[in-house]
Short mmCIF file of C-alpha atoms in Angstrom, two decimals:
data_model
loop_
_atom_site.label_atom_id
_atom_site.label_comp_id
_atom_site.label_asym_id
_atom_site.label_seq_id
_atom_site.Cartn_x
_atom_site.Cartn_y
_atom_site.Cartn_z
CA MET K 1150 20.82 24.01 -20.31
CA ASP K 1151 20.09 25.01 -16.56
CA GLY K 1152 20.41 22.28 -13.94
CA TYR K 1153 22.74 19.92 -12.22
CA PHE K 1154 25.37 17.72 -13.22
CA PHE K 1155 25.52 14.14 -11.71
CA PRO K 1156 28.44 12.02 -12.87
CA ALA K 1157 27.87 8.38 -13.75
CA MET K 1158 24.25 8.47 -14.85
CA LYS K 1159 22.07 7.24 -17.80
CA PHE K 1160 19.75 9.54 -19.69
CA VAL K 1161 16.30 8.99 -18.81
CA GLU K 1162 13.33 11.11 -19.34
CA TRP K 1163 9.94 10.84 -17.55
CA MET K 1164 6.92 12.54 -18.85
CA LEU K 1165 5.18 13.17 -15.44
CA PRO K 1166 1.60 14.88 -15.33
CA ASP K 1167 1.47 17.76 -13.18
CA SER K 1168 -0.54 15.71 -10.55
CA HIS K 1169 2.58 13.49 -9.63
CA ASP K 1170 5.41 14.35 -7.32
CA VAL K 1171 9.21 13.63 -7.75
CA ILE K 1172 10.15 10.85 -5.06
CA PHE K 1173 14.03 10.70 -4.31
CA GLY K 1174 14.93 7.18 -2.76
CA LYS K 1175 17.35 6.73 -0.03
CA PRO K 1176 20.24 5.94 -2.26
CA TRP K 1177 19.92 9.35 -3.83
CA PHE K 1178 19.87 11.03 -0.68
CA GLN K 1179 23.10 9.06 0.67
CA ASN K 1180 24.86 9.68 -2.69
CA TYR K 1181 24.21 13.44 -3.03
CA ASN K 1182 23.55 14.45 0.71
CA PRO K 1183 21.31 17.45 -0.04
CA GLN K 1184 20.15 19.99 2.32
CA VAL K 1185 16.44 19.63 2.72
CA ASN K 1186 14.22 22.44 4.25
CA TRP K 1187 10.93 20.96 5.41
CA GLN K 1188 9.39 24.13 5.86
CA THR K 1189 9.78 25.55 2.25
CA GLU K 1190 9.73 22.05 0.82
CA GLU K 1191 13.20 22.87 -0.95
CA VAL K 1192 16.01 20.55 -1.49
CA VAL K 1193 19.37 22.35 -2.08
CA ILE K 1194 22.16 20.25 -3.59
CA PRO K 1195 25.55 20.95 -2.55
CA ASP K 1196 27.69 23.45 -4.68
CA ARG K 1197 30.20 20.96 -5.77
CA MET K 1198 27.48 19.36 -7.80
CA GLN K 1199 25.76 22.43 -9.20
CA PHE K 1200 26.81 24.30 -12.17
CA GLY K 1201 25.11 27.11 -14.25
CA ASP K 1202 24.01 26.79 -17.90
CA ILE K 1203 25.33 24.37 -20.50
CA ASP K 1204 25.02 24.80 -24.12
CA GLY K 1205 23.57 22.15 -26.40
CA PRO K 1206 26.88 21.13 -28.24
CA SER K 1207 28.72 20.80 -24.77
CA PHE K 1208 25.97 18.78 -23.50
CA SER K 1209 25.98 16.51 -26.59
CA HIS K 1210 29.45 16.11 -26.33
CA ASN K 1211 29.44 15.31 -22.62
CA LEU K 1212 26.69 12.61 -23.40
CA LYS K 1213 28.74 10.98 -26.23
CA GLU K 1214 31.60 10.79 -24.19
CA GLY K 1215 30.21 9.00 -21.53
CA GLU K 1216 30.55 11.51 -18.91
CA CYS K 1217 26.97 11.46 -18.04
CA GLU K 1218 25.69 7.84 -17.13
CA GLN K 1219 22.24 9.06 -16.43
CA VAL K 1220 20.37 12.36 -17.16
CA PHE K 1221 16.95 13.03 -15.64
CA ARG K 1222 14.52 15.61 -17.05
CA VAL K 1223 11.55 16.17 -14.82
CA LYS K 1224 8.97 18.96 -14.65
CA VAL K 1225 8.01 19.77 -11.03
CA GLN K 1226 5.03 22.01 -10.54
CA LEU K 1227 2.88 23.19 -7.54
CA VAL K 1228 -0.52 21.61 -7.39
CA PRO K 1229 -3.15 24.31 -6.55
CA GLU K 1230 -4.94 23.91 -3.33
CA VAL K 1231 -8.50 25.19 -2.13
CA ASP K 1232 -8.67 25.46 1.52
CA GLY K 1233 -5.60 23.03 2.05
CA ILE K 1234 -7.32 20.38 -0.32
CA PRO K 1235 -5.36 19.36 -3.41
CA GLU K 1236 -7.24 19.85 -6.66
CA PRO K 1237 -9.67 16.78 -7.19
CA ILE K 1238 -8.41 13.78 -9.27
CA PHE K 1239 -11.38 14.12 -11.52
CA LYS K 1240 -10.04 17.58 -12.84
CA VAL K 1241 -6.62 15.98 -13.66
CA VAL K 1242 -8.14 12.94 -15.26
CA GLY K 1243 -11.01 14.91 -16.81
CA GLU K 1244 -8.48 17.26 -18.61
CA GLU K 1245 -6.71 14.23 -19.95
CA PHE K 1246 -9.94 12.56 -21.22
CA LYS K 1247 -12.17 15.34 -22.20
CA ASP K 1248 -13.64 13.45 -25.01
CA VAL K 1249 -15.04 10.62 -22.74
CA PHE K 1250 -16.58 12.81 -20.01
CA PRO K 1251 -19.70 14.84 -20.21
CA GLU K 1252 -19.62 18.55 -20.14
CA GLN K 1253 -21.59 18.54 -16.67
CA SER K 1254 -21.01 15.75 -13.96
CA PRO K 1255 -24.30 13.85 -12.89
CA ASP K 1256 -25.55 14.65 -9.40
CA GLY K 1257 -25.87 11.11 -8.33
CA LEU K 1258 -25.73 7.51 -9.33
CA PRO K 1259 -27.68 6.32 -12.41
CA PRO K 1260 -31.13 4.77 -11.82
CA MET K 1261 -31.62 1.36 -10.97
CA ARG K 1262 -32.21 -0.80 -14.20
CA GLU K 1263 -32.88 -4.43 -14.83
CA VAL K 1264 -29.96 -6.39 -16.60
CA ASN K 1265 -30.83 -9.15 -18.82
CA PHE K 1266 -28.14 -11.47 -19.65
CA GLU K 1267 -27.80 -15.18 -20.64
CA VAL K 1268 -25.18 -17.69 -19.43
CA THR K 1269 -24.98 -20.68 -22.02
CA LEU K 1270 -23.97 -23.74 -20.05
CA LYS K 1271 -22.59 -26.99 -21.84
CA LYS K 1272 -24.92 -29.72 -21.87
CA GLY K 1273 -24.51 -32.24 -18.82
CA ALA K 1274 -22.00 -30.08 -17.21
CA LYS K 1275 -21.86 -30.20 -13.56
CA PRO K 1276 -20.79 -27.53 -11.00
CA SER K 1277 -17.41 -27.78 -9.37
CA SER K 1278 -17.71 -29.13 -5.77
CA ARG K 1279 -14.48 -27.70 -4.68
CA ALA K 1280 -14.20 -24.56 -2.70
CA PRO K 1281 -13.17 -21.38 -4.52
CA PHE K 1282 -10.17 -21.03 -2.01
CA ARG K 1283 -8.35 -23.46 0.10
CA LEU K 1284 -8.91 -24.04 3.86
CA SER K 1285 -6.73 -25.40 6.62
CA LYS K 1286 -7.96 -28.51 8.34
CA MET K 1287 -9.15 -26.75 11.05
CA GLU K 1288 -10.93 -23.87 9.06
CA GLN K 1289 -12.58 -26.80 7.02
CA ASP K 1290 -13.87 -28.49 10.10
CA ALA K 1291 -15.26 -25.29 11.44
CA PHE K 1292 -16.97 -24.48 8.16
CA GLU K 1293 -18.54 -28.09 8.01
CA GLU K 1294 -19.81 -27.80 11.59
CA PHE K 1295 -21.18 -24.06 10.72
CA VAL K 1296 -23.08 -25.70 7.50
CA LYS K 1297 -24.35 -28.69 9.53
CA ASP K 1298 -25.81 -26.38 12.43
CA ASN K 1299 -27.46 -23.99 9.91
CA LEU K 1300 -28.87 -27.17 7.86
CA LYS K 1301 -30.35 -28.53 11.14
CA LYS K 1302 -32.05 -25.11 11.98
CA GLY K 1303 -33.52 -25.06 8.53
#
């Protein structure tokens, strides 16, 4: 197995779609202190933490013996860009849900349609007279003044 060995880690696997980036937190950077090349977007981990290939039985043995507290398997892939713009999200979502989307996307919004629906009210029910959200005393006074002024205007 090609990768890095991090002592004291639990085994976790994330199935990330190609559209997701991997985000390392500040604690990870503090613990492993990698060298970051911002121009090439590469993270180089110090040699003391790297190793070459490990075969399956050795990996299983290390895992069973508790030598690995966590192991992460993450697939990282470059997202193609067109003129510096990442691939549209529709393509990513569209690939995952092909059976839901039409072959060709519509050119605009659907036409305006009349919507008919019925709301059945309880007999004798009265609408609530309370505000949908609470106002402070000052806001309530300003609101009442606003309503009075507009009622006078008609």
